Structure formats: C-alpha cells, structure tokens
CSV table of C-alpha atoms (C1' of nucleotides) in Angstrom, one decimal:
chain,number,residue,atom,x,y,z
A,23,MET,CA,-89.9,105.6,-51.5
A,24,GLU,CA,-91.5,107.1,-54.7
A,25,LYS,CA,-93.1,103.6,-54.7
A,26,ALA,CA,-94.2,103.9,-51.2
A,27,MET,CA,-95.3,107.4,-52.1
A,28,LEU,CA,-97.5,105.8,-55.3
A,29,LEU,CA,-98.8,103.2,-52.9
A,30,ASN,CA,-100.4,105.6,-50.1
A,31,GLU,CA,-101.7,107.7,-53.1
A,32,LEU,CA,-103.7,104.8,-54.5
A,33,THR,CA,-105.0,103.8,-51.1
A,34,GLN,CA,-105.9,106.8,-50.1
A,35,GLY,CA,-107.7,106.8,-53.4
A,36,ARG,CA,-109.4,103.6,-52.4
A,37,GLU,CA,-110.3,104.3,-49.2
A,38,LEU,CA,-111.6,107.4,-50.2
A,39,THR,CA,-114.0,105.6,-52.4
A,40,HIS,CA,-115.1,103.4,-49.9
A,41,LEU,CA,-115.9,106.7,-48.0
A,42,LEU,CA,-117.8,107.8,-50.8
A,43,ARG,CA,-119.7,104.6,-51.0
A,44,LYS,CA,-120.3,104.7,-47.2
A,45,HIS,CA,-121.9,108.0,-47.8
A,46,LEU,CA,-123.9,107.2,-50.7
A,47,HIS,CA,-125.3,103.8,-48.5
A,48,LEU,CA,-125.7,105.0,-45.6
A,49,HIS,CA,-126.4,109.0,-45.9
A,50,PRO,CA,-128.2,109.0,-49.0
A,51,SER,CA,-129.7,112.0,-47.6
A,52,SER,CA,-126.2,113.9,-47.1
A,53,PRO,CA,-125.2,117.3,-48.9
A,54,PRO,CA,-124.0,116.8,-52.3
A,55,GLU,CA,-121.4,118.9,-51.7
A,56,THR,CA,-119.4,116.6,-49.2
A,57,ARG,CA,-120.0,113.7,-51.9
A,58,HIS,CA,-118.3,116.4,-54.6
A,59,LEU,CA,-115.4,116.8,-52.5
A,60,LEU,CA,-114.5,113.1,-51.8
A,61,LEU,CA,-114.8,112.8,-55.5
A,62,ASP,CA,-112.6,115.8,-55.9
A,63,LYS,CA,-110.2,114.3,-53.2
A,64,ILE,CA,-110.2,111.0,-54.9
A,65,LEU,CA,-109.7,112.2,-58.2
A,66,SER,CA,-106.8,114.2,-57.0
A,67,SER,CA,-105.3,111.5,-55.3
A,68,TYR,CA,-105.4,109.2,-58.4
A,69,ASP,CA,-104.3,112.0,-60.5
A,70,LYS,CA,-100.8,112.4,-58.0
A,71,ALA,CA,-100.4,109.1,-58.4
A,72,LEU,CA,-100.5,109.2,-62.0
A,73,SER,CA,-98.1,111.9,-62.2
A,74,MET,CA,-96.0,110.3,-59.9
A,75,LEU,CA,-96.0,107.5,-62.7
A,76,ASN,CA,-94.9,109.5,-65.1
A,77,SER,CA,-92.4,111.2,-63.4
A,78,ILE,CA,-91.1,107.7,-62.6
A,79,SER,CA,-91.3,106.7,-66.1
A,80,MET,CA,-89.3,109.7,-66.8
A,81,VAL,CA,-86.7,108.9,-64.9
A,82,GLN,CA,-86.1,105.4,-66.2
A,83,THR,CA,-86.5,106.7,-70.0
A,84,LYS,CA,-84.3,109.9,-69.3
A,85,PRO,CA,-81.9,109.4,-66.7
A,86,ASN,CA,-80.3,112.8,-67.3
A,87,VAL,CA,-83.7,115.4,-66.8
A,88,SER,CA,-81.6,118.2,-66.2
A,89,SER,CA,-82.4,121.6,-66.8
A,90,VAL,CA,-82.8,122.3,-70.7
A,91,GLN,CA,-80.3,125.3,-69.9
A,92,GLU,CA,-77.6,122.9,-70.0
A,93,SER,CA,-78.5,121.6,-73.5
A,94,PRO,CA,-77.7,122.7,-76.3
A,95,GLY,CA,-79.9,124.3,-78.3
A,96,SER,CA,-82.1,125.1,-75.6
A,97,ASP,CA,-81.0,128.7,-76.0
A,98,ALA,CA,-84.0,130.3,-77.6
A,99,SER,CA,-81.9,133.8,-77.8
A,100,ASP,CA,-79.9,131.6,-80.4
A,101,LYS,CA,-82.1,132.2,-83.5
A,102,ASN,CA,-80.3,129.1,-85.0
A,103,ALA,CA,-81.4,127.1,-82.0
A,104,ARG,CA,-85.1,128.3,-82.7
A,105,PHE,CA,-87.3,125.1,-82.3
A,106,LYS,CA,-84.6,122.6,-82.1
A,107,LYS,CA,-86.4,121.4,-78.7
A,108,ARG,CA,-89.5,120.3,-78.4
A,109,LYS,CA,-92.1,119.3,-75.5
A,110,THR,CA,-91.5,116.0,-74.0
A,111,CYS,CA,-87.9,116.5,-74.3
A,112,SER,CA,-87.9,120.3,-73.8
A,113,GLY,CA,-87.1,119.6,-70.2
A,114,TRP,CA,-89.9,121.1,-68.2
A,115,SER,CA,-88.8,120.0,-64.9
A,116,GLU,CA,-90.2,121.7,-62.1
A,117,GLN,CA,-93.9,121.4,-61.1
A,118,VAL,CA,-96.0,123.6,-58.9
A,119,ARG,CA,-99.3,123.8,-58.1
A,120,VAL,CA,-101.0,126.7,-56.8
A,121,CYS,CA,-104.6,126.6,-55.7
A,122,CYS,CA,-106.6,130.3,-55.3
A,123,SER,CA,-109.6,130.1,-53.4
A,124,GLY,CA,-110.7,133.4,-54.6
A,125,THR,CA,-110.8,134.0,-58.5
A,126,SER,CA,-107.9,136.1,-58.8
A,127,PHE,CA,-104.5,134.4,-59.9
A,128,GLU,CA,-102.5,137.3,-60.2
A,129,GLY,CA,-101.0,137.4,-57.3
A,130,LEU,CA,-100.3,133.9,-56.7
A,131,LEU,CA,-98.4,134.2,-59.9
A,132,ASP,CA,-95.7,136.7,-58.7
A,133,ASP,CA,-93.5,134.4,-57.7
A,134,GLY,CA,-90.8,137.3,-57.4
A,135,TYR,CA,-89.7,137.2,-60.9
A,136,CYS,CA,-90.6,139.5,-63.6
A,137,TRP,CA,-92.1,137.0,-66.5
A,138,ARG,CA,-93.2,138.0,-69.6
A,139,LYS,CA,-95.8,136.2,-71.6
A,140,TYR,CA,-94.8,135.0,-75.1
A,141,GLY,CA,-97.4,132.5,-76.0
A,142,GLN,CA,-100.4,130.7,-75.3
A,143,LYS,CA,-101.7,126.9,-76.7
A,144,ASP,CA,-104.6,125.0,-76.6
A,145,ILE,CA,-103.4,121.8,-75.6
A,146,LEU,CA,-104.9,118.8,-76.4
A,147,GLY,CA,-106.8,117.1,-73.6
A,148,SER,CA,-106.7,119.8,-71.5
A,149,ASN,CA,-109.9,122.2,-70.9
A,150,PHE,CA,-108.0,125.1,-70.2
A,151,PRO,CA,-105.1,126.9,-72.4
A,152,ARG,CA,-101.5,126.5,-71.3
A,153,ALA,CA,-99.6,130.1,-71.1
A,154,TYR,CA,-95.7,130.5,-71.6
A,155,TYR,CA,-93.3,132.6,-70.0
A,156,ARG,CA,-90.0,133.5,-69.8
A,157,CYS,CA,-88.0,135.9,-67.9
A,158,THR,CA,-88.2,139.6,-68.8
A,159,HIS,CA,-84.7,139.5,-69.3
A,160,ARG,CA,-83.9,137.2,-71.4
A,161,TYR,CA,-82.6,139.2,-73.4
A,162,SER,CA,-81.2,142.0,-71.7
A,163,GLN,CA,-79.3,139.5,-69.4
A,164,GLY,CA,-79.5,136.5,-70.9
A,165,CYS,CA,-81.6,134.7,-68.2
A,166,LEU,CA,-83.1,131.7,-69.5
A,167,ALA,CA,-85.8,130.6,-67.2
A,168,ALA,CA,-89.0,129.9,-68.5
A,169,LYS,CA,-92.2,128.4,-67.0
A,170,GLN,CA,-95.2,127.5,-68.3
A,171,VAL,CA,-98.8,128.0,-66.5
A,172,GLN,CA,-102.1,125.8,-66.7
A,173,LYS,CA,-105.1,125.7,-65.1
A,174,SER,CA,-105.8,122.0,-63.6
A,175,ASN,CA,-108.3,120.0,-65.8
A,176,ASN,CA,-109.6,118.9,-62.6
A,177,ASP,CA,-109.6,121.8,-60.3
A,178,PRO,CA,-109.7,124.9,-62.6
A,179,THR,CA,-108.9,126.8,-59.0
A,180,ILE,CA,-105.6,124.7,-59.1
A,181,LEU,CA,-102.8,126.3,-61.5
A,182,GLU,CA,-100.1,123.9,-62.6
A,183,VAL,CA,-96.9,125.6,-63.2
A,184,LYS,CA,-93.8,124.2,-64.5
A,185,TYR,CA,-90.7,126.1,-64.6
A,186,ARG,CA,-87.5,125.5,-66.6
A,187,GLY,CA,-83.8,126.9,-66.6
A,188,ARG,CA,-82.2,128.9,-63.9
A,189,HIS,CA,-82.7,132.7,-63.3
A,190,THR,CA,-79.0,133.9,-64.0
A,191,CYS,CA,-80.7,137.3,-64.1
A,192,SER,CA,-79.9,140.0,-61.0
A,193,ARG,CA,-83.6,140.3,-60.0
A,194,GLY,CA,-84.3,143.6,-58.2
A,195,ARG,CA,-87.4,142.7,-56.7
A,196,ALA,CA,-88.3,141.8,-53.1
A,197,SER,CA,-88.7,138.4,-52.4
A,198,HIS,CA,-91.6,136.9,-52.3
A,199,PHE,CA,-93.2,133.6,-51.3
A,200,ILE,CA,-91.2,133.2,-48.8
A,201,ALA,CA,-93.7,129.7,-48.4
A,202,ALA,CA,-91.9,127.9,-51.4
A,203,THR,CA,-88.8,127.6,-49.6
A,204,VAL,CA,-90.6,125.6,-47.1
A,205,PRO,CA,-90.2,122.1,-48.4
A,206,SER,CA,-86.7,122.1,-47.2
A,207,THR,CA,-87.1,123.9,-44.1
A,208,THR,CA,-89.5,120.9,-43.4
A,209,GLU,CA,-87.1,118.3,-44.5
A,210,TYR,CA,-84.9,119.4,-41.9
A,211,LYS,CA,-87.4,119.0,-39.2
A,212,GLU,CA,-87.7,115.1,-41.0
A,213,LYS,CA,-83.9,115.0,-40.4
A,214,GLY,CA,-84.3,116.1,-37.1
A,215,ASP,CA,-81.3,118.6,-38.0
A,216,HIS,CA,-83.1,121.5,-35.5
A,217,SER,CA,-80.5,123.8,-35.3
A,218,ARG,CA,-80.2,124.4,-39.0
A,219,GLN,CA,-84.0,124.4,-39.2
A,220,GLN,CA,-83.7,127.2,-36.3
A,221,GLN,CA,-81.5,129.4,-38.5
A,222,GLN,CA,-84.2,128.7,-41.3
A,223,GLN,CA,-86.7,129.6,-39.3
A,224,GLN,CA,-85.3,133.1,-37.8
A,225,GLN,CA,-84.3,133.8,-41.6
A,226,LEU,CA,-88.1,132.8,-42.8
A,227,GLU,CA,-89.1,135.4,-39.9
A,228,GLU,CA,-86.8,138.2,-40.9
A,229,LYS,CA,-87.9,137.9,-44.4
A,230,GLN,CA,-91.7,137.7,-43.4
A,231,LYS,CA,-91.0,141.1,-41.7
A,232,GLN,CA,-89.5,142.4,-45.0
A,233,SER,CA,-92.7,141.1,-47.4
A,234,LYS,CA,-95.8,142.0,-46.1
A,235,GLU,CA,-97.5,142.1,-49.5
A,236,ILE,CA,-96.9,138.3,-49.3
A,237,LEU,CA,-99.4,138.0,-46.7
A,238,VAL,CA,-102.1,139.6,-48.6
A,239,SER,CA,-101.5,137.4,-51.4
A,240,PHE,CA,-101.9,134.6,-49.2
A,241,GLU,CA,-105.0,135.6,-47.7
A,242,THR,CA,-106.5,135.3,-50.6
A,243,GLY,CA,-105.6,131.7,-50.3
A,244,LEU,CA,-103.5,129.8,-51.7
A,245,LYS,CA,-101.9,126.3,-51.5
A,246,VAL,CA,-98.4,125.6,-53.4
A,247,LYS,CA,-97.4,121.6,-54.1
A,248,THR,CA,-93.8,121.0,-55.5
A,249,GLU,CA,-94.2,117.7,-56.9
A,250,ASP,CA,-91.1,115.7,-57.1
A,251,LEU,CA,-89.2,115.5,-59.5
A,252,ASP,CA,-85.7,113.5,-60.6
A,253,ASN,CA,-83.6,116.4,-60.9
A,254,ARG,CA,-84.6,117.4,-57.0
A,255,ASP,CA,-80.8,119.4,-56.5
A,256,ASP,CA,-82.1,121.7,-59.4
A,257,ILE,CA,-85.3,122.3,-58.4
A,258,PHE,CA,-85.1,125.1,-55.7
A,259,PRO,CA,-81.9,126.9,-57.1
A,260,SER,CA,-84.2,127.6,-60.2
A,261,PHE,CA,-87.3,127.3,-58.5
A,262,SER,CA,-88.8,130.8,-58.9
A,263,PHE,CA,-90.1,131.4,-55.1
A,264,PRO,CA,-86.8,133.2,-54.7
A,265,VAL,CA,-85.6,134.1,-51.3
A,266,GLU,CA,-82.7,136.4,-51.5
A,267,SER,CA,-80.8,134.6,-49.6
A,268,GLU,CA,-76.9,132.8,-49.5
A,269,GLU,CA,-78.2,129.8,-48.4
A,270,VAL,CA,-80.6,129.3,-50.7
A,271,GLU,CA,-78.2,130.2,-53.3
A,272,ASN,CA,-75.6,128.0,-52.0
A,273,GLY,CA,-78.2,124.9,-51.9
A,274,LEU,CA,-78.9,124.6,-48.2
A,275,PHE,CA,-82.6,124.7,-49.1
A,276,VAL,CA,-82.1,122.9,-52.2
A,277,SER,CA,-81.6,119.2,-52.4
A,278,PRO,CA,-84.2,117.3,-50.6
A,279,ALA,CA,-83.1,114.1,-49.7
A,280,THR,CA,-86.3,112.3,-50.1
A,281,SER,CA,-88.7,112.6,-53.5
A,282,GLU,CA,-91.8,113.1,-51.2
A,283,SER,CA,-94.3,115.8,-52.2
A,284,ASN,CA,-94.3,119.1,-50.4
A,285,TYR,CA,-97.4,120.7,-50.1
A,286,PHE,CA,-98.8,123.9,-48.2
A,287,SER,CA,-101.7,125.6,-47.6
A,288,VAL,CA,-101.8,128.8,-46.0
A,289,SER,CA,-105.3,129.7,-46.6
A,290,PRO,CA,-107.8,130.1,-43.6
A,291,PHE,CA,-110.4,128.8,-46.1
A,292,HIS,CA,-108.0,125.8,-47.6
A,293,MET,CA,-106.3,124.5,-44.5
A,294,GLY,CA,-107.5,121.5,-46.4
A,295,SER,CA,-104.2,119.3,-46.9
A,296,PHE,CA,-104.5,115.4,-44.6
A,297,GLY,CA,-102.7,116.2,-41.5
A,298,LEU,CA,-102.9,120.2,-42.3
A,299,CYS,CA,-106.2,121.0,-40.3
A,300,GLN,CA,-105.4,123.1,-37.7
A,301,ASN,CA,-107.4,126.1,-37.1
A,302,VAL,CA,-105.5,128.9,-38.4
A,303,GLN,CA,-105.8,132.7,-38.3
A,304,THR,CA,-103.9,134.5,-41.3
A,305,SER,CA,-101.5,136.7,-39.2
A,306,GLU,CA,-97.6,137.0,-39.9
A,307,SER,CA,-96.9,135.1,-36.7
A,308,ASP,CA,-99.4,132.6,-37.6
A,309,LEU,CA,-98.0,132.0,-41.1
A,310,THR,CA,-94.9,131.6,-39.8
A,311,GLU,CA,-96.3,128.3,-38.0
A,312,ILE,CA,-97.8,127.3,-40.8
A,313,ILE,CA,-94.8,127.1,-42.9
A,314,SER,CA,-92.9,125.5,-40.5
A,315,ALA,CA,-95.4,123.0,-40.0
A,316,PRO,CA,-93.8,119.8,-40.6
A,317,THR,CA,-96.5,116.9,-40.7
A,318,SER,CA,-98.4,119.0,-43.6
A,319,VAL,CA,-96.0,118.9,-46.0
A,320,THR,CA,-93.9,115.3,-46.2
A,321,ASN,CA,-96.7,113.4,-44.9
A,322,SER,CA,-99.6,115.1,-47.1
A,323,PRO,CA,-100.0,114.1,-50.1
A,324,ILE,CA,-101.3,116.4,-52.2
A,325,VAL,CA,-105.0,116.5,-52.5
A,326,ASP,CA,-107.1,119.5,-52.8
A,327,LEU,CA,-109.7,119.5,-50.1
A,328,ASP,CA,-111.7,122.0,-48.8
A,329,ILE,CA,-112.0,120.8,-45.3
A,330,SER,CA,-113.7,123.7,-44.4
A,331,SER,CA,-116.8,122.5,-46.0
A,332,LEU,CA,-115.9,119.2,-45.1
A,333,GLU,CA,-115.2,119.2,-41.5
A,334,LYS,CA,-116.3,115.7,-40.5
A,335,LEU,CA,-113.9,114.2,-42.8
A,336,GLU,CA,-110.5,115.4,-41.2
A,337,PHE,CA,-108.1,113.2,-40.7
A,338,ASP,CA,-104.7,111.9,-40.8
A,339,PRO,CA,-102.8,110.1,-43.5
A,340,SER,CA,-101.9,107.9,-40.9
A,341,PHE,CA,-105.4,107.2,-39.9
A,342,LEU,CA,-106.0,106.0,-43.0
A,343,SER,CA,-103.8,103.3,-42.9
A,344,ASP,CA,-103.8,102.7,-39.3
A,345,ASN,CA,-107.8,102.7,-39.0
A,346,PRO,CA,-109.2,101.0,-42.2
A,347,GLU,CA,-112.1,100.1,-40.2
A,348,PHE,CA,-113.1,103.4,-40.3
A,349,PHE,CA,-114.2,103.2,-43.7
A,350,TYR,CA,-116.3,99.9,-43.0
B,5,DG,C1',-92.5,155.7,-77.0
B,6,DA,C1',-91.2,152.1,-74.3
B,7,DT,C1',-92.6,147.6,-72.3
B,8,DA,C1',-96.5,144.5,-71.9
B,9,DT,C1',-99.8,141.1,-73.9
B,10,DT,C1',-102.5,138.9,-77.4
B,11,DT,C1',-102.9,135.8,-81.2
B,12,DG,C1',-102.0,133.5,-85.9
B,13,DA,C1',-98.2,131.4,-88.1
B,14,DC,C1',-94.2,129.1,-88.2
B,15,DC,C1',-91.1,124.6,-87.1
B,16,DA,C1',-90.0,120.0,-85.6
B,17,DA,C1',-90.6,116.2,-82.9
B,18,DA,C1',-93.9,112.1,-82.5
C,11,DT,C1',-100.2,114.3,-89.4
C,12,DT,C1',-101.1,116.1,-85.1
C,13,DT,C1',-99.3,118.7,-81.5
C,14,DG,C1',-96.3,121.5,-78.3
C,15,DG,C1',-93.5,125.1,-77.9
C,16,DT,C1',-91.9,129.6,-79.9
C,17,DC,C1',-91.9,133.7,-83.1
C,18,DA,C1',-93.1,138.2,-83.8
C,19,DA,C1',-96.6,141.5,-85.9
C,20,DA,C1',-100.6,143.6,-84.2
C,21,DT,C1',-102.9,145.7,-80.2
C,22,DA,C1',-103.0,147.6,-75.2
C,23,DT,C1',-101.6,149.9,-71.4
C,24,DC,C1',-98.7,152.9,-68.8
DNA sequence: GATATTTGACCAAA
DNA sequence: TTTGGTCAAATATC
C-alpha cells in the first residue's frame, strides 16, 4: 500500500513536471504565479514521497516504534532519565501538517490541550527553528504528551507538528479540531461502513455545535494532514486533536487499516488538494460536509496547493493516471 | 505572585 | 565533533 502511494506521489511529481514544461514551452507568457504553484506542488509531491520512504525505512529498521511513553527512560519527569533518549530514537511518531493561509498559527496550534513550550532549537538544514512543547500537566498529572512544531522548509505556511506520547491528563477544555478525527471517518467511508459512519457524522455534528470557536480558526484557513505512520493504532488516541468521545477513547476513531495519508482542507482559500476542489463556503453545515468528504482524504496525497489561483489546474489524482495524454 | 516563554547551556547519541 | 532534545534561570505576561 505504501509502495502504491509512493508510486502515486512520484508519478504525480513527474506529471506535474511535464505540466510545468508544457507551461514553459507552450505558454511562455503565462503568469509566473502559475509556474510557482506548479513548482510548489512538485516539491510537495516529492517531499511526501521522501517522507514515505523515511517512514518505510523506519519500519524496517525499527520494527517497534511505539510511543516513547512505553519505553524506559522516556519519562523526563524522572530526573535520572534525563538525556537518555535522543532524536531519531526518541519516538516522535505522529506528524501533522497544519497549513495556514493567514499569518497567525496560534489558533491552529490550539489543538485542545494545554501545551507548554520548553525549548526551541535551530535545526540543521532547516530554515526555521523547531519548538518543543509538552503538556502543561506534565508534572501535576504526569502527562507525558509532547509535541514539536516546525515550519516547513518548502512552505513556511505549513507547520509540521510531531506528537509523542499520550495525554493522560484530564483535560478540562472543550474539544477542538474535530476535523482531526476525520481521517477515521473517511476510513469508514472507504470501507463502506455506513452505519458507523453515520454515527460518527452525528457525533461530529453535535460537537460542531458545541465548539463554534473552532470555526473561527477554520475560517482563517487550515489544512491538516496526518502522515502515516507505522504505529497507526497509536496515533489517534494520542493524537492531539482531541474529541471527548468514548468512541475515540475506545479506539473507534483509531486504527485506520490503511496507511494512506489523510489530508484535510477546510479553508475556502485552500481547498486545493487534489480531488477536493469543490466550492466551499465556510459555515457549520458546510464544514460538516467538508469533513466528511471522502475523496479528499484518502485519495489526495498531500500536495499543498492553492487552487484558488490555479483554477485551471483542478484535477483529480485519478485523472492524472487515467489521462496521461493530458500533459502532452 | 503565579504561570508561561525565551534562551543559553548541558547532555548524550550519532 | 556535531547536533537534537531538554533543563533551568531569566524574563515577560496576566
């Protein structure tokens, strides 16, 4: 499955390159923005492919990449365990990409938990520093959840967030970012589990009514991607876009059977992922539709597009493969 | 005063 | 020796 996705990404990159070439040769007077967008897409596609390769190699070399929380020495509250873990072994296992079309990330980073920043580092080869956060309740409740946030090299509007550990704290905040649970919802669609999916949908709708503030954040433009990860069954319970749901806690939202990327776009300005180019208005009901949009998620490899300015390029991934002649 | 953030230093893995 | 992750003192904010 990952191989197929990888091929898909690489194929997409190749075809986008052809498209760019076509633009350069046949439409030399086309606006430079279009070319830049194509370039961005190509880079994103290869980015994705590379990250897939990385995760695959991680699986091969480290069969057990489970949450660090379960490994000894990861409990930083234990002073004696200080520095025992390091980087690649440290188990940053869940990666989410948050893209903001605006200038502020704060709302998007508010994933429903209380995080406390404890460090920041310049990372070699990265244009932007990486910030380290841990749960505010680390010491009061022994919650070991942590995350690191870094702007993407290729696209500073994208935040790459890696999560580690589970939240064991009793968070007292309203649930946020329902959208984050969407991946699983779409999984159900894929699997044809309609009844369960309907239940999820109802729950989503209820929760949406309870958290209008989320919409404000969404209106600023948000893309969330969960990249796959080997220990999928550990992702969503510890995934830090919480939903106060028994089902979530019990894993109904958990353990997607596939390793496809899950990608969401809920911005009227960023409805750009392949296959998710419907017109969108930002309202609660529409948000629900967006969230449940099946095609956008599993069929859409992460490609950060801003189709708003690239309307002519709207297409579906299947279109790419079904219509290779389009590019020639 | 309590809590959060910043930032230089430290540690250990690579 | 380099570099990522963390600590903790200083500083800022409420």
